[in-house]
Amino acid sequence: MNQTDLAFTPALELATLIRRRELSPLELVELYLDRIQQLNPLLGSYFTVTAELAIADAKAKMETLTTTSELPPFFGVPISIKDLNPVAGVPCTYGNPALLQNIPTYDDGVVTRIKQAGFIILGKTATPELGSFPYTEPTGFPPARNPWNLDYTAGGSSGGAAAAVAAALCPIAQGSDGGGSVRGPAACCHLVGIKPSRGRVTHAPVGDRVGGVVSNGPIGRTVADTAALLDVMSGYVTGDPYWLPDPETSFLAATTAKVSNLRIAYSIKIPPLGPADANCQQGVMTTVKLLAQFGHTVEEKCPDFTGLVETFPKVWQSAVAASSLPPEILQPMNRFLLSNTGSVGEYLKALAEMQMVAREIVAFFDTVDVLVLPVYLHSPIPVGEWADLTPEETFTKIIHWIAPCPGANATGQPAIAVPVGFDSHGLPISVQLIGKPGAETTLISLAAQLEIANPWLHHRPSLAILA
């Protein structure tokens, strides 16, 4: 196997090679560090590369391989962590260069689980400031560019994570989704991204600050990789404000489970913001055609998301105030959001209104198992496309672009983004599947069925094929 093929090998297969002693953790870490050195200047996918820590961890794991055969599931496999999630001893900037010397003394709860699974952390991936935007262009850092076409965004807020996986600067990545921030970058970069159900993944030790709309989630190249990482990330930690019972079988097992006849709804438009562009419509219709061929019952219908257009942004933008960062160090867009954040009473009223709308959306799933929607309402934007707009104009465009995503954040339902194909600019086309609360296994099984029918793993960005 050549070095490019090895870099693009799924994370589960890499773990198997290490377990068989056919590949060493150090060899793998050095491979990805070399690729990061070559490609990260083009992509802007990592803010911080923890080369020395990764090499030291790999060497320690090589010692472990000589003394034990009892290994955690991803022993020796490299991974990246989004720079909104603290890793002890590593800078956590939250996308703001004023925080380059912010060195946490603790691991985020999801990072603890990732370390326990045997992963080796390569570094912290790029995010827009405070994770506020669906593109990753924070002041003071290079923009995160799309490996499939460098003129376009890798999405946000897990844009660096998605760019890194798509270009094989790591085999799999952790991200987070507060309004499409896993699904959007996965869609922009031809990847699989899962936004888990509320309560599936812990927010320990800090806690949830935004009304339960944010979930940590996996980004990978295959359904099996993302499902297995979700298995790692999932689980209750004492004191979590929301929690779910563990599924009857693992999420990885769901990738090979038989999918019974499902009731599937779909839509190419989002009430009240209108239809998706032609590429995004094509993704939905191609997917729906496949699902009908599989024997699922398919019907065009969609919940009404009108009530979220005003309430969701009021809840979501409160994260800027919750950061406690002074306005003078924030980017103009976040200063605008901060200045428009209401009182505590107004926030709680908006949260209650959002929850009432969420009940109506969840009720839609009384007669539907899965809803198929575009991930965004139009294709990825060029880097810098909205740089000259006012914050008000940019905010309006953001709300329209990401319109298919916040519904699942408001309701706490699971959703998964999967690739469909490519448009005339070489940019990926994707769809998202939204399921009943707590029903990740159904979505994962269905996504695996789509993956078999329309394989996407063999596609690689040309810039990532190194000699």
XYZ file of C-alpha atoms in Angstrom:
467
model
C 0.000 0.000 0.000
C 1.417 3.414 -0.958
C 1.446 6.336 1.466
C -1.550 8.123 -0.074
C -3.663 4.967 0.038
C -2.637 4.463 3.661
C -3.587 8.028 4.563
C -7.039 7.550 3.018
C -7.627 4.191 4.706
C -10.694 4.273 7.002
C -9.972 4.675 10.694
C -11.417 1.268 11.619
C -9.120 -0.447 9.127
C -6.135 1.466 10.489
C -7.025 0.263 13.986
C -7.125 -3.322 12.702
C -3.716 -2.979 11.034
C -2.250 -1.681 14.292
C -3.882 -4.460 16.312
C -2.364 -7.017 13.944
C 1.052 -5.321 14.342
C 1.127 -4.687 10.577
C 1.351 -0.935 11.153
C 2.813 1.060 14.025
C 1.196 4.098 15.672
C 4.412 6.052 15.121
C 4.480 5.258 11.408
C 0.909 6.471 11.117
C 1.439 9.643 13.132
C 4.499 10.562 11.098
C 2.559 9.981 7.875
C -0.207 12.402 8.870
C 2.212 14.980 10.299
C 4.056 14.984 6.976
C 0.804 15.490 5.087
C -0.181 18.301 7.463
C 3.168 20.002 6.846
C 2.632 19.826 3.085
C -1.081 20.591 2.784
C -2.159 22.600 5.817
C -0.668 25.851 4.411
C -3.080 25.450 1.477
C -6.100 24.336 3.485
C -5.949 26.171 6.817
C -7.427 23.097 8.474
C -5.363 23.126 11.699
C -4.801 26.043 14.066
C -2.421 24.049 16.266
C -0.443 20.918 15.386
C 0.656 18.962 18.449
C 3.475 17.098 16.711
C 5.667 16.490 19.775
C 2.775 15.302 21.916
C 1.490 13.029 19.137
C 4.902 11.465 18.552
C 5.416 10.911 22.282
C 1.972 9.311 22.573
C 2.681 7.092 19.550
C 5.969 5.905 21.047
C 4.264 5.129 24.360
C 1.589 3.156 22.542
C 4.246 1.180 20.699
C 5.567 0.128 24.091
C 2.069 -0.896 25.125
C 1.783 -3.084 22.019
C 4.672 -5.191 23.303
C 3.026 -5.878 26.656
C -0.700 -6.365 26.073
C -3.256 -7.600 23.568
C -6.199 -5.913 25.299
C -6.507 -2.706 23.300
C -9.246 -0.045 23.084
C -11.089 0.202 19.752
C -9.044 2.953 18.087
C -5.676 2.257 19.684
C -2.955 4.224 17.884
C -5.250 5.890 15.341
C -4.742 9.670 14.882
C -7.618 12.119 15.260
C -8.158 15.879 15.353
C -10.092 17.926 17.922
C -12.044 21.058 17.066
C -10.639 24.222 18.645
C -13.806 24.826 20.639
C -13.085 21.786 22.822
C -10.367 22.025 25.493
C -7.439 19.611 25.489
C -5.217 19.860 28.554
C -1.913 21.572 27.809
C -2.871 22.610 24.258
C -3.937 26.146 23.212
C -7.700 26.559 22.830
C -8.384 29.729 20.848
C -12.107 29.416 20.069
C -11.152 31.023 16.748
C -9.845 34.219 18.356
C -6.120 35.046 18.092
C -6.245 36.922 21.411
C -6.607 33.476 23.039
C -3.485 31.888 21.556
C -2.021 31.687 25.063
C -5.184 30.175 26.557
C -3.920 26.784 27.762
C -6.621 24.647 29.425
C -5.690 22.494 32.401
C -8.419 19.923 31.711
C -9.831 17.802 28.896
C -13.332 18.323 27.611
C -15.526 15.321 28.435
C -15.658 14.183 24.825
C -11.855 14.482 24.600
C -11.521 12.208 27.636
C -13.604 9.545 25.897
C -11.565 9.922 22.703
C -8.314 9.438 24.610
C -9.750 6.417 26.436
C -10.554 4.865 23.047
C -6.836 4.914 22.201
C -6.779 7.779 19.727
C -3.693 9.973 19.265
C -4.499 13.688 18.964
C -2.721 15.419 16.071
C -3.906 18.939 16.847
C -6.744 21.443 17.053
C -8.744 22.186 13.898
C -9.902 25.546 12.616
C -13.237 27.047 13.599
C -14.827 30.444 13.070
C -14.732 32.671 16.121
C -16.834 31.003 18.855
C -18.168 28.622 16.213
C -20.645 31.284 15.155
C -20.578 30.968 11.359
C -21.136 28.298 8.671
C -17.810 29.229 7.050
C -14.379 29.246 8.693
C -12.623 32.564 8.106
C -11.619 33.905 11.537
C -9.595 37.099 11.736
C -5.938 36.371 12.433
C -5.990 32.851 10.951
C -5.978 31.519 7.377
C -9.426 30.525 6.078
C -10.311 26.836 6.000
C -10.523 25.996 2.299
C -12.367 23.192 0.574
C -9.977 20.427 -0.579
C -12.182 19.790 -3.593
C -11.861 23.400 -4.802
C -9.625 25.786 -2.870
C -11.636 28.816 -3.972
C -14.564 27.626 -1.835
C -15.241 27.286 1.872
C -14.901 24.033 3.786
C -17.980 25.120 5.749
C -18.304 25.843 9.441
C -18.085 25.750 12.205
C -16.272 22.392 11.998
C -14.670 23.560 8.751
C -11.101 22.740 9.709
C -12.104 19.264 10.859
C -13.878 18.490 7.582
C -11.049 19.881 5.431
C -8.547 17.784 7.387
C -10.475 14.534 6.924
C -11.293 15.195 3.259
C -7.609 15.817 2.438
C -6.416 12.931 4.660
C -4.653 15.124 7.199
C -6.311 12.821 9.719
C -8.503 9.766 9.163
C -11.391 10.952 11.346
C -12.330 14.034 13.371
C -14.374 15.343 16.261
C -16.703 18.241 15.535
C -19.710 19.949 17.075
C -23.078 21.011 15.693
C -25.174 23.893 17.020
C -26.980 24.748 13.780
C -25.477 22.446 11.175
C -21.812 22.772 12.170
C -21.023 19.069 11.663
C -23.463 18.390 8.852
C -22.590 21.498 6.819
C -18.807 20.977 6.667
C -19.325 17.249 6.030
C -21.592 18.171 3.117
C -19.161 20.773 1.769
C -16.279 18.264 1.865
C -17.893 14.967 0.708
C -17.913 13.339 4.128
C -20.235 11.687 6.615
C -21.185 13.779 9.642
C -23.490 12.872 12.518
C -25.313 15.301 14.779
C -26.371 13.046 17.653
C -29.561 13.297 19.678
C -29.621 15.695 22.608
C -28.151 13.905 25.617
C -26.279 11.299 23.581
C -22.850 12.940 24.088
C -21.788 14.648 27.295
C -20.964 18.334 27.679
C -18.931 17.651 30.828
C -17.263 19.214 32.658
C -18.423 22.713 31.661
C -22.020 21.989 30.699
C -24.398 23.090 27.978
C -24.771 26.851 27.601
C -27.190 27.201 24.698
C -30.498 25.560 25.547
C -29.483 22.080 24.408
C -29.033 22.977 20.733
C -25.349 21.950 20.490
C -24.061 18.371 20.161
C -20.544 17.034 19.701
C -20.402 14.653 16.762
C -18.107 12.645 14.481
C -16.895 13.445 10.962
C -15.448 10.672 8.800
C -15.174 9.260 5.315
C -17.396 6.211 5.926
C -20.608 5.527 7.777
C -18.874 2.800 9.797
C -16.070 5.130 10.952
C -18.481 7.829 12.082
C -20.752 5.301 13.781
C -17.821 3.766 15.657
C -16.598 7.191 16.772
C -20.121 7.985 17.971
C -19.956 4.810 20.053
C -16.783 6.188 21.624
C -18.179 9.668 22.228
C -21.537 8.591 23.644
C -22.559 8.080 27.238
C -23.763 9.787 30.386
C -21.415 11.602 32.753
C -22.620 12.304 36.287
C -24.544 15.547 36.388
C -25.328 15.858 32.664
C -28.544 17.904 32.266
C -29.787 15.631 29.454
C -29.151 11.926 28.930
C -30.369 8.989 26.882
C -30.265 5.252 27.516
C -27.592 3.434 25.538
C -28.871 1.857 22.325
C -29.646 -1.866 22.348
C -26.795 -2.477 19.903
C -23.741 -0.409 19.094
C -23.914 2.256 16.429
C -21.240 0.371 14.506
C -23.426 -2.746 14.542
C -26.220 -0.664 13.016
C -24.159 -0.280 9.825
C -24.731 -3.969 9.023
C -28.259 -4.280 10.395
C -31.126 -5.026 8.048
C -33.267 -1.965 7.338
C -36.997 -2.660 7.375
C -39.490 -0.742 5.252
C -39.313 2.833 6.524
C -41.734 5.712 6.115
C -39.623 8.437 4.540
C -40.622 12.048 3.929
C -38.613 14.454 1.833
C -38.593 18.059 0.721
C -36.534 20.262 -1.584
C -37.710 23.421 0.142
C -37.809 24.720 3.692
C -40.957 26.536 4.813
C -40.941 29.513 4.910
C -37.569 30.236 3.225
C -38.200 28.536 -0.074
C -36.525 25.966 -2.327
C -32.929 24.790 -2.420
C -30.759 25.475 -5.456
C -30.639 23.001 -8.334
C -27.606 21.094 -6.996
C -29.128 20.585 -3.561
C -32.468 19.593 -5.083
C -30.649 17.065 -7.242
C -29.072 15.517 -4.152
C -32.447 15.030 -2.481
C -34.141 13.607 -5.555
C -31.274 11.218 -6.313
C -31.406 9.957 -2.736
C -35.183 9.625 -2.685
C -35.082 7.591 -5.892
C -32.619 5.169 -4.319
C -34.700 4.898 -1.154
C -37.800 4.057 -3.168
C -35.833 1.357 -5.012
C -34.851 -0.097 -1.628
C -38.583 -0.572 -0.902
C -39.097 2.287 1.524
C -42.320 4.291 1.395
C -41.496 7.772 0.160
C -43.706 10.865 0.343
C -43.012 14.540 -0.296
C -43.873 16.516 2.842
C -42.072 18.616 5.425
C -42.658 20.137 8.856
C -43.208 23.870 9.021
C -40.047 25.507 10.358
C -41.535 29.028 10.288
C -41.592 29.356 14.061
C -37.831 28.809 14.271
C -36.816 31.647 11.946
C -36.926 34.197 14.771
C -36.718 32.081 17.932
C -33.762 29.851 17.085
C -31.321 32.701 16.279
C -32.206 34.389 19.593
C -31.238 31.245 21.494
C -28.241 30.399 19.312
C -26.621 33.855 19.422
C -26.682 33.827 23.210
C -23.504 31.718 22.997
C -21.561 34.881 22.211
C -22.654 36.468 25.476
C -22.035 33.202 27.334
C -18.392 33.257 26.178
C -17.789 36.317 28.414
C -15.268 37.670 25.888
C -15.058 41.474 25.806
C -16.656 43.055 22.717
C -13.447 44.827 21.699
C -11.672 41.544 20.834
C -14.593 40.053 18.884
C -15.048 40.089 15.125
C -17.689 42.534 13.826
C -20.254 39.781 13.249
C -19.996 38.504 16.821
C -20.078 42.067 18.175
C -23.305 42.501 16.222
C -24.754 39.298 17.688
C -23.683 40.343 21.174
C -25.248 43.771 20.821
C -28.520 42.162 19.724
C -28.656 39.617 22.538
C -31.588 40.418 24.805
C -32.043 40.145 28.531
C -32.145 36.884 30.447
C -35.933 37.110 30.412
C -36.000 37.559 26.640
C -33.655 34.594 26.210
C -35.861 32.347 28.357
C -38.959 33.468 26.476
C -37.284 32.684 23.137
C -36.154 29.300 24.493
C -39.704 28.442 25.560
C -41.079 29.529 22.178
C -38.433 27.459 20.394
C -39.369 24.432 22.482
C -43.050 24.829 21.584
C -42.184 24.864 17.879
C -39.894 21.880 18.463
C -42.849 19.883 19.854
C -44.747 20.472 16.622
C -41.768 19.382 14.521
C -41.246 16.199 16.565
C -44.972 15.438 16.244
C -44.454 15.328 12.472
C -42.386 12.185 13.090
C -45.349 10.346 14.625
C -46.102 9.114 11.105
C -42.594 9.423 9.606
C -39.385 7.527 10.404
C -36.914 9.669 8.455
C -36.966 13.080 6.798
C -34.628 13.704 3.842
C -33.586 17.330 3.335
C -30.753 19.200 1.682
C -28.056 20.100 4.195
C -27.908 23.709 3.032
C -30.161 25.611 0.631
C -27.349 26.282 -1.813
C -23.868 25.050 -2.709
C -20.734 26.105 -0.788
C -19.833 29.768 -1.079
C -16.455 31.055 -2.289
C -13.990 32.031 0.435
C -14.573 35.694 1.294
C -17.935 35.796 -0.513
C -19.641 37.754 2.280
C -16.611 39.607 3.639
C -17.764 43.025 2.429
C -21.332 42.733 3.690
C -22.617 44.335 6.864
C -23.195 42.010 9.825
C -26.946 42.401 9.335
C -26.690 41.371 5.677
C -24.407 38.458 6.511
C -26.712 37.213 9.265
C -29.660 37.198 6.863
C -27.682 35.188 4.319
C -26.527 32.724 6.987
C -30.094 32.103 8.158
C -31.187 31.366 4.592
C -28.206 29.160 3.704
C -28.362 26.892 6.746
C -32.169 26.798 6.948
C -32.491 22.978 6.689
C -30.243 22.405 9.725
C -31.447 24.238 12.883
C -34.677 22.243 13.130
C -32.818 19.168 14.390
C -30.843 21.325 16.838
C -34.005 22.881 18.231
C -35.736 19.508 18.653
C -32.661 17.570 19.735
C -33.236 14.971 17.014
C -30.384 13.055 15.360
C -29.296 13.821 11.802
C -26.643 12.492 9.462
C -25.140 14.073 6.349
C -24.071 11.737 3.539
C -22.448 12.404 0.135
C -24.410 12.046 -3.087
C -22.130 13.300 -5.873
C -20.471 16.416 -7.300
C -21.555 19.558 -9.144
C -20.003 21.264 -12.171
C -17.457 23.094 -9.953
C -16.219 19.818 -8.521
C -17.951 20.574 -5.228
C -19.747 17.846 -3.301
C -23.509 17.379 -3.273
C -24.968 15.897 -0.087
C -28.192 15.320 1.807
C -29.135 14.928 5.442
C -31.341 12.292 7.022
C -33.215 13.385 10.161
C -34.668 10.751 12.494
C -36.920 10.356 15.487
C -35.466 11.437 18.842
C -32.869 8.920 19.983
C -33.022 6.972 16.710
C -29.417 7.251 15.518
C -29.342 3.521 14.759
C -32.096 3.882 12.155
C -30.267 6.744 10.437
C -26.939 4.922 10.492
C -28.483 1.763 9.022
C -30.153 3.770 6.278
C -26.982 5.750 5.538
C -25.028 2.494 5.267
C -27.621 1.236 2.789
C -27.089 4.381 0.691
C -23.308 3.987 0.926
C -23.481 0.481 -0.523
C -25.679 1.645 -3.394
C -23.642 4.789 -4.127
C -20.058 4.235 -2.865
C -18.145 7.440 -2.211
C -14.945 6.332 -0.477
C -12.924 6.021 -3.697
C -13.305 9.737 -4.458
C -10.283 11.816 -3.392
C -9.440 15.505 -3.912
C -6.662 15.736 -6.496
C -4.504 18.020 -4.329
C -4.439 15.350 -1.603
C -2.848 12.697 -3.836
C 0.804 13.171 -2.935
C 3.777 11.474 -4.559
